[in-house]
Tab-separated table of C-alpha atoms in Angstrom:
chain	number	residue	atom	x	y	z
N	27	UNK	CA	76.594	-82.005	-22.162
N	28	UNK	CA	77.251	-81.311	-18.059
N	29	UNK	CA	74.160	-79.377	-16.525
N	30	UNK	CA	75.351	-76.697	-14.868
N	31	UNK	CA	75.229	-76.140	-11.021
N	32	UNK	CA	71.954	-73.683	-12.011
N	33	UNK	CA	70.232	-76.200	-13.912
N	34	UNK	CA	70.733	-78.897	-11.252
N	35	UNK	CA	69.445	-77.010	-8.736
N	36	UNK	CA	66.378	-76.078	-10.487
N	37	UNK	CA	65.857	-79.541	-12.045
N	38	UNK	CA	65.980	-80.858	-7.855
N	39	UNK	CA	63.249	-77.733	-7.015
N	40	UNK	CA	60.866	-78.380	-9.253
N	41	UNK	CA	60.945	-82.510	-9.748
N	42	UNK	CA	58.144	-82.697	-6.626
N	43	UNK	CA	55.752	-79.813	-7.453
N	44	UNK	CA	52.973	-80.429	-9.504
N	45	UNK	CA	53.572	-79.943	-13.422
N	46	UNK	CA	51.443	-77.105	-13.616
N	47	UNK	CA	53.462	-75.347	-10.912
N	48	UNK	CA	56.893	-75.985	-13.022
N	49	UNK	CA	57.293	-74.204	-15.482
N	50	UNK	CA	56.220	-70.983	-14.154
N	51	UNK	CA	58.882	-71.991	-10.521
N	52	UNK	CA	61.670	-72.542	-13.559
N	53	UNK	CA	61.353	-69.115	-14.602
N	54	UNK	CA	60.934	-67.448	-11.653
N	55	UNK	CA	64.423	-68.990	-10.214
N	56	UNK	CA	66.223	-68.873	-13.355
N	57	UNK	CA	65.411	-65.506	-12.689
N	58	UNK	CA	66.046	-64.936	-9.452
N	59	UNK	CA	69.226	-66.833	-9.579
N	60	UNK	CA	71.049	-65.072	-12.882
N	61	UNK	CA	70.420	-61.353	-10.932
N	62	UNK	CA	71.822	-62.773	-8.178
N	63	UNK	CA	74.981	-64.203	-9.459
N	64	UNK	CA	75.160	-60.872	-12.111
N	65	UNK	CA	75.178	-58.831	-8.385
N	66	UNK	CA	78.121	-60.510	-7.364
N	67	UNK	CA	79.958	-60.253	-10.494
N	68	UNK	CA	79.115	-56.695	-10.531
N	69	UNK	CA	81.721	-56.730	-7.586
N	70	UNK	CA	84.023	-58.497	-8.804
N	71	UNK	CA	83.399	-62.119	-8.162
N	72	UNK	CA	84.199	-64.988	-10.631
N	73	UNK	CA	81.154	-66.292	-12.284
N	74	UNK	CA	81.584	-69.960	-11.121
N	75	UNK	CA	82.476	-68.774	-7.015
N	76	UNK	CA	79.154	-66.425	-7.393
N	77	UNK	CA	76.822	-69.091	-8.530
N	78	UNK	CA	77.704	-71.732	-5.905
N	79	UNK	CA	77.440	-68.874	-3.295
N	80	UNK	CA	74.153	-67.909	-4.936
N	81	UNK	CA	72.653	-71.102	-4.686
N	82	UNK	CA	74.361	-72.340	-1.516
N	83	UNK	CA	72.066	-69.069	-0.331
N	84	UNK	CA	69.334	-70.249	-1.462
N	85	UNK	CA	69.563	-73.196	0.697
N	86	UNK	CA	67.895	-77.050	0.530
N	87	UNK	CA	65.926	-77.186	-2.950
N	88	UNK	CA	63.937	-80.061	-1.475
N	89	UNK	CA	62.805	-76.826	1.507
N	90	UNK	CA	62.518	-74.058	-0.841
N	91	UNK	CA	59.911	-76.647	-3.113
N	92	UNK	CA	58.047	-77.486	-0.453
N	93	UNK	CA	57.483	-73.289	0.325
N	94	UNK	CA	56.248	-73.115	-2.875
N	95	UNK	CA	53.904	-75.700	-2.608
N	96	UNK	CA	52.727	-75.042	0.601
N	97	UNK	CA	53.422	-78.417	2.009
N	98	UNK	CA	54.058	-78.865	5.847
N	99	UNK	CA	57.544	-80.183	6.855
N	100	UNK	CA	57.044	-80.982	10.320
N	101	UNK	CA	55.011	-84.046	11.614
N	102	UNK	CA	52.113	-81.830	13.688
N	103	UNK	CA	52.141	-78.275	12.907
N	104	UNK	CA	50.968	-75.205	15.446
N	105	UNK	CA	47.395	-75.769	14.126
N	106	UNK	CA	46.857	-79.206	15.723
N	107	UNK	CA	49.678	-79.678	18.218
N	108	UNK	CA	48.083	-78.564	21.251
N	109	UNK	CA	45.021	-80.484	20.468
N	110	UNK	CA	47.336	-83.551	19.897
N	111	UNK	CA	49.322	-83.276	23.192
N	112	UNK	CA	45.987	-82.526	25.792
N	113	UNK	CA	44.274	-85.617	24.006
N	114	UNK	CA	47.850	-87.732	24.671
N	115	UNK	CA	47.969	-86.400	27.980
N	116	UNK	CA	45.203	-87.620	28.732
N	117	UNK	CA	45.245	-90.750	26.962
N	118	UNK	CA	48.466	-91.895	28.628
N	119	UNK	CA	47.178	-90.982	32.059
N	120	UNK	CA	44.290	-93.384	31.647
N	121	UNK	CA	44.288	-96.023	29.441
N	122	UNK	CA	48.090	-97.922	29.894
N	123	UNK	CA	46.975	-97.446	34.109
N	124	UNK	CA	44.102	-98.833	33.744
N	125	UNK	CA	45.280	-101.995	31.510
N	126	UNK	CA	48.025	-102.330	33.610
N	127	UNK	CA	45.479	-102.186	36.890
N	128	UNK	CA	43.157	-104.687	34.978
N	129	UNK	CA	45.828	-107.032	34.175
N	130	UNK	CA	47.408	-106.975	37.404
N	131	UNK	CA	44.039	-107.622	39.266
N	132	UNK	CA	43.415	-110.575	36.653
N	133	UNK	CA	46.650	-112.716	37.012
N	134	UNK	CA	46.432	-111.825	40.911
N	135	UNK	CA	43.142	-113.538	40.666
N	136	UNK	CA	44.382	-116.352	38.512
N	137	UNK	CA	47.060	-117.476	41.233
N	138	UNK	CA	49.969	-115.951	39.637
N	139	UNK	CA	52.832	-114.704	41.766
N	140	UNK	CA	52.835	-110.800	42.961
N	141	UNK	CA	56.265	-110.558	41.242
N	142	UNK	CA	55.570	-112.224	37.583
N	143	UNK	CA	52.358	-110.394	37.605
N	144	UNK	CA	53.590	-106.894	38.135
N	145	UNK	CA	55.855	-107.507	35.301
N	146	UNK	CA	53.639	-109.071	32.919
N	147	UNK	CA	51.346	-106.066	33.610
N	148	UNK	CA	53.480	-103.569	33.014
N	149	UNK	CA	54.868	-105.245	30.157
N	150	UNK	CA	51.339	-104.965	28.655
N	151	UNK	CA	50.969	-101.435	29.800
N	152	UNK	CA	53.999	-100.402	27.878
N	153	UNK	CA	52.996	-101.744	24.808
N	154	UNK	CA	49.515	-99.775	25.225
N	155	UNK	CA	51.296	-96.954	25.787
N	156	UNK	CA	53.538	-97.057	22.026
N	157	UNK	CA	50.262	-98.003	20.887
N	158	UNK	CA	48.598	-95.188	21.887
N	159	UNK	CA	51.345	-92.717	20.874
N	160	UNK	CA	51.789	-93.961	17.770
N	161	UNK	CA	48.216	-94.231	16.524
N	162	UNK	CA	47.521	-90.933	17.877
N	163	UNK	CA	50.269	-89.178	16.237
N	164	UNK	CA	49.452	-90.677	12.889
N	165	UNK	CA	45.432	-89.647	13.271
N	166	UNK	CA	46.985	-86.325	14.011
N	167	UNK	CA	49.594	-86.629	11.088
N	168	UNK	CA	46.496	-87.673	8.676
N	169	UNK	CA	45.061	-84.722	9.492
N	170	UNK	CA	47.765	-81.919	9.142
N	171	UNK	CA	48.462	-83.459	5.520
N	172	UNK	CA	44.662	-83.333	4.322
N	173	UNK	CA	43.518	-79.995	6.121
N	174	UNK	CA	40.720	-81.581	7.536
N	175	UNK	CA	38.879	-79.676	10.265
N	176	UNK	CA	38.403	-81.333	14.065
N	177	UNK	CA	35.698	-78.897	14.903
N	178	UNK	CA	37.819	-78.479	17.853
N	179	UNK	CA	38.421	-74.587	18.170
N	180	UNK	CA	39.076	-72.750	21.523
N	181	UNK	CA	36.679	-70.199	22.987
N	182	UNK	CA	37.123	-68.204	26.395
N	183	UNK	CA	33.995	-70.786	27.440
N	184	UNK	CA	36.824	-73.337	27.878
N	185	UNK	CA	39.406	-71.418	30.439
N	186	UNK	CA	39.049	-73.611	33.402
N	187	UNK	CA	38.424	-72.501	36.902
N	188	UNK	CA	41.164	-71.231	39.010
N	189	UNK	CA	41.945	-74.166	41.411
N	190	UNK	CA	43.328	-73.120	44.614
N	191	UNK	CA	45.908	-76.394	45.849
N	192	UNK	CA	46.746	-74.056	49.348
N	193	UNK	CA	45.554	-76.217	52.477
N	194	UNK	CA	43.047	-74.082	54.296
N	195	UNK	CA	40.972	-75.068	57.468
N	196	UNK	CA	38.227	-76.956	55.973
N	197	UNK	CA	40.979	-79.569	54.766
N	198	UNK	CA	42.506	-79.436	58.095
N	199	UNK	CA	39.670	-79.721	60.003
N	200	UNK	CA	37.967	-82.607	57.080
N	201	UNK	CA	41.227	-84.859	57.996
N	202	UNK	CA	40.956	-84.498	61.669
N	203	UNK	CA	37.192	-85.959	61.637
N	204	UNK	CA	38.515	-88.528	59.523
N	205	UNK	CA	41.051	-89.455	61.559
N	206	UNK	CA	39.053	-89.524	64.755
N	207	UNK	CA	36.209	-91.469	62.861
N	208	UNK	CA	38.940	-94.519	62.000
N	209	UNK	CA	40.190	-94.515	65.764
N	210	UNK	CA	36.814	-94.780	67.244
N	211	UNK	CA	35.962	-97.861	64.568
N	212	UNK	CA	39.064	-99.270	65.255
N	213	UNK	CA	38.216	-99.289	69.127
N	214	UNK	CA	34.505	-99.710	68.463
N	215	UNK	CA	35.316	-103.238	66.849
N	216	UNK	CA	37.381	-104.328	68.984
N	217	UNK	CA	35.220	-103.296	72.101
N	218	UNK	CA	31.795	-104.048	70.308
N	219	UNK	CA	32.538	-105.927	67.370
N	220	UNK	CA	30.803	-104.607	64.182
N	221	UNK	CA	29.385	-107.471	62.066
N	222	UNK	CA	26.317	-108.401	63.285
N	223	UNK	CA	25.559	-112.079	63.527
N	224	UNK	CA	21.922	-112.049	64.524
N	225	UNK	CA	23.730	-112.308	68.633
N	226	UNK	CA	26.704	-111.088	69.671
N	227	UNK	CA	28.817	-108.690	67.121
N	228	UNK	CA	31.507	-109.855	65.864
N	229	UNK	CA	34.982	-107.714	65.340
N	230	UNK	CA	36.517	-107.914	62.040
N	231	UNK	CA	39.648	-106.911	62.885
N	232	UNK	CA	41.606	-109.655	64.459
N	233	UNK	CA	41.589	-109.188	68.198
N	234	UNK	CA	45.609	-110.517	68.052
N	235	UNK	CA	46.621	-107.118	66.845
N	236	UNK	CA	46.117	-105.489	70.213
N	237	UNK	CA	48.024	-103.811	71.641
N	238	UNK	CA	51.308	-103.589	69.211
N	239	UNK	CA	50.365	-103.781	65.481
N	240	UNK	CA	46.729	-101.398	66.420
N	241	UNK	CA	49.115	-99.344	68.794
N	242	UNK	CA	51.527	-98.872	65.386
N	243	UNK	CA	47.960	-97.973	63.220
N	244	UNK	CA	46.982	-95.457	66.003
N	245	UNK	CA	50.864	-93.644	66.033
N	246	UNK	CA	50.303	-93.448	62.557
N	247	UNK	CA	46.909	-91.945	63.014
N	248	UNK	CA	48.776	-89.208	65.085
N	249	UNK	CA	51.493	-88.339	62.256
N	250	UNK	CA	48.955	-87.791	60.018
N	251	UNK	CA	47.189	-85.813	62.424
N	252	UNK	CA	50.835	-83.897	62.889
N	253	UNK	CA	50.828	-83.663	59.325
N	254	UNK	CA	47.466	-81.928	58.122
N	255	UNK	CA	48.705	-79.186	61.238
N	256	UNK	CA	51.707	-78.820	59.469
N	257	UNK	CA	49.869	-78.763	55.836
N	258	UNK	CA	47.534	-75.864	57.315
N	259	UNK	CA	50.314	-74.101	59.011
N	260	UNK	CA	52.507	-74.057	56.001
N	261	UNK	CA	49.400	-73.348	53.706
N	262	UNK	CA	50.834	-74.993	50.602
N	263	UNK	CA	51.889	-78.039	48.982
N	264	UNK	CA	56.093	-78.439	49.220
N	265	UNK	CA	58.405	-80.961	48.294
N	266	UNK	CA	59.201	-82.018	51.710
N	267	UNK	CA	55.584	-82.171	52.214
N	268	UNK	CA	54.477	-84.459	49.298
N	269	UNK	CA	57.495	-86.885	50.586
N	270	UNK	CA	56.266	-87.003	54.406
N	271	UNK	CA	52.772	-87.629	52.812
N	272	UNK	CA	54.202	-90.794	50.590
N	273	UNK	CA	56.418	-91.708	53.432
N	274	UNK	CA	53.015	-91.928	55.632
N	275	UNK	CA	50.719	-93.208	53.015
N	276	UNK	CA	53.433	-96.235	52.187
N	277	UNK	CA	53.617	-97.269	55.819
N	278	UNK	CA	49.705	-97.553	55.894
N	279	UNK	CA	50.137	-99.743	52.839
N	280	UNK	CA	52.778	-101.844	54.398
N	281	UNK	CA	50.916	-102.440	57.718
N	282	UNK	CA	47.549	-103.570	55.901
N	283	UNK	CA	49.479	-105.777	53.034
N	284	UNK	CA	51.690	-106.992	55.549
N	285	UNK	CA	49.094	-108.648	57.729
N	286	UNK	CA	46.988	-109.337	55.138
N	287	UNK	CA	48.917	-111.116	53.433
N	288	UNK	CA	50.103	-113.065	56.578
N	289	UNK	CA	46.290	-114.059	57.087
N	290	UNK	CA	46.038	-111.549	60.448
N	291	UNK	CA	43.912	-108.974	59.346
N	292	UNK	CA	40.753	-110.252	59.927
N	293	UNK	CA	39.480	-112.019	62.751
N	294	UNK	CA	39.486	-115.736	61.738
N	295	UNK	CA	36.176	-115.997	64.139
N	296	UNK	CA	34.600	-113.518	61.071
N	297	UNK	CA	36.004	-115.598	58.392
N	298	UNK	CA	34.640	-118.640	60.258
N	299	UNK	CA	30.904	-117.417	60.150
N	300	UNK	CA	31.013	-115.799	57.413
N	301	UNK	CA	31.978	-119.616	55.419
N	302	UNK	CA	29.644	-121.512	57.865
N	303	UNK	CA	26.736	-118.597	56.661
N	304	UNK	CA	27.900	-119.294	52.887
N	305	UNK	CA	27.246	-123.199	53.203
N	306	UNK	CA	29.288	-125.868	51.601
N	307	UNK	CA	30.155	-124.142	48.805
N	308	UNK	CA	31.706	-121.433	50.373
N	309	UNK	CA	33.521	-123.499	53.144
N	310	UNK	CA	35.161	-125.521	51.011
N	311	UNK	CA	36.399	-122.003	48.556
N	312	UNK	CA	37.420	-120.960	52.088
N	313	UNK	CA	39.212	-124.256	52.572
N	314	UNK	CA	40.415	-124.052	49.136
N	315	UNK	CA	41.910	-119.951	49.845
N	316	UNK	CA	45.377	-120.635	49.071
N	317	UNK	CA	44.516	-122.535	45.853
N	318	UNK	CA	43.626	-120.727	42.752
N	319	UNK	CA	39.881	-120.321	43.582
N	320	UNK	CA	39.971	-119.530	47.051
N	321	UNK	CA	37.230	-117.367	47.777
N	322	UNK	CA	38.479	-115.324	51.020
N	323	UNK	CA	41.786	-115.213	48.792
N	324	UNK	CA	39.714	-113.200	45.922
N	325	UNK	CA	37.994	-111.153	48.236
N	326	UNK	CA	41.974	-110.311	50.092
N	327	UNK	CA	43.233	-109.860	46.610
N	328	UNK	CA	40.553	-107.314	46.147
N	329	UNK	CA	40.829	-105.657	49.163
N	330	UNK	CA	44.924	-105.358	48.718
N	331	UNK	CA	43.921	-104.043	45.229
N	332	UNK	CA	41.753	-101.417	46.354
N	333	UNK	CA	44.043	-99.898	49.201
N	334	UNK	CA	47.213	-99.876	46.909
N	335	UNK	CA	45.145	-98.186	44.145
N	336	UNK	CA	44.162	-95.199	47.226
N	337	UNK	CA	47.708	-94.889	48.795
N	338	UNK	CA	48.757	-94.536	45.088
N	339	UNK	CA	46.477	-91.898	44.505
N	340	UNK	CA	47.012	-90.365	47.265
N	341	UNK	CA	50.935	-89.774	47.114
N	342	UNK	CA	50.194	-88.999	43.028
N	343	UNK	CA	47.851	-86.101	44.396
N	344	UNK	CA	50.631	-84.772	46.791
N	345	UNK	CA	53.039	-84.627	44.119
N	346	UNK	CA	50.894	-82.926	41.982
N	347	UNK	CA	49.542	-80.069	43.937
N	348	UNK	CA	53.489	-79.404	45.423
N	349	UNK	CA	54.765	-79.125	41.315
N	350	UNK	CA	51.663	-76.608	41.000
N	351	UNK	CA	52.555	-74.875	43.767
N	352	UNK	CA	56.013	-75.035	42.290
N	353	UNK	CA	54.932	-73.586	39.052
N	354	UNK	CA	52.823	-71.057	40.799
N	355	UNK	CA	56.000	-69.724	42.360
N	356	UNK	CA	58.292	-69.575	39.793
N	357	UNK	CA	55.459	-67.235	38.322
């Protein structure tokens, strides 16, 4: 004997709810169903054309069982969602940047080239990052299914402080001491010298640079100068802002990694004492510096490191505070 189009629907309801659950949802949408499909009859429907209407109504059996057992369809629900997406947030702001930093920094080390290093590392950091998604979601998923409580609840104690981005005269006036404290070192070191060698100072920038490549750090000096007036005048964060500040903070890059990388940076008198004060050892690393182990090529590495890690921080920071401002507007 065929099952009818009622019976098959009720049969594909109730197959995933618990047995003690059936019998009493087979009753209730036997029910439900027959005063339905005796409504439209009532009106003049034919039986068969009211009963696929009725249960075509009704909608998804495998939906309407899960709303009677109270089981979630949806991978996070409203309860946990919020909580998943600050802790991801944050997650994916630190952890793949900081592999891919720490990898970088370690084949750099090694010898590798710049180019098959970058890629490796962000290779890496990619894979950290589906990592970190994925096992997140599923703690998160793990949780919505059982119930189970984070302890996690939100109380007025946790409304954070309003954060004014605007540019306002201490800024200005913090950047202009700044900049006047780099020009006078520059000069001082070149005039002075500022390593001390138990005689004469010795200037660790290379005296070579004068006048062109410290006359290009000193114009750039004065743009930034131009641009914390401009900052303060405008007294917020734009777009054309945050892409004069990475247009300025990439040029600083290029001018250190350029000549540090070309092996003018530093004063080769400097590098000189500084082996000769290190012994054997350290003279032949510093003979050894565009080998593998090279000492003075560690210590460049590092220092190449550390300046690409602040321009990149800096340009990430103007970006931010002109797509707050942005925000801030559109409110």
């Amino acid at each position: 004997m065929t099952a009818t189009l009622t019976e098959r629907y009720i049969s594909a309801t109730i197959r995933s709810l618990k047995p003690e659950l059936q019998d009493d949802v087979r009753a209730e949408l036997e029910a439900l169903i027959a005063d339905a499909i005796e409504a439209r009859t009532d009106q003049g429907e034919a039986a068969d054309e009211a009963e696929r209407e009725v249960l075509s109504e009704l909608g998804d059996p495998g939906l309407l069982a899960a709303g009677y057992a109270d089981r979630p369809l949806h991978l996070i629900g409203p309860k946990y969602y919020l909580t998943w997406w600050r802790l991801l947030k944050l997650l994916l702001w630190i952890v793949p940047v900081c592999v891919v930093g720490a990898v970088l920094l370690g084949q750099l080390l090694s010898g590798a080239e710049v180019g098959e290093s970058l890629v490796q590392a962000l290779a890496i950091g990619l894979q950290v990052a589906v990592h970190l998604v994925f096992w997140t979601t599923l703690v998160f998923v793990v949780l919505e299914r059982t119930g189970a409580d984070t302890g996690m609840k939100w109380d007025v104690d946790q409304l954070p402080e309003v954060q004014e981005d605007g540019a306002g005269r201490s800024e200005l006036i913090a950047s202009l001491v700044f900049l006047a404290i780099a020009a006078v070192a520059v000069v001082w070191d070149a005039v002075r010298g500022f390593f001390p060698t138990g005689g004469e100072p010795i200037a660790i920038l290379n005296p070579g640079l004068w006048p062109w490549w410290i006359g290009a750090l000193f114009g750039l000096m004065v743009l930034e100068a131009v641009f914390a007036f401009a900052l303060y005048a405008q007294r917020r964060w734009s777009t054309a802002l945050a892409a004069l500040n990475t247009v300025l903070a990439l040029l600083f890059a290029a001018w250190v990694l350029v000549l540090l990388l070309g092996g003018e940076l530093v004063n080769p008198e400097f590098l000189s004492f500084i082996a000769q004060a290190g012994g054997e050892e350290f003279a032949s690393g510093n003979a050894d510096a565009a080998g593998n182990g090279g000492v003075f090529r560690i210590l460049a590495v590092l220092l190449g490191f550390g300046i690409a890690i602040g321009v990149g921080w800096d340009i990430a920071d103007g970006w931010r505070k002109a797509v707050r401002e942005r925000c801030v507007a559109r409110v």
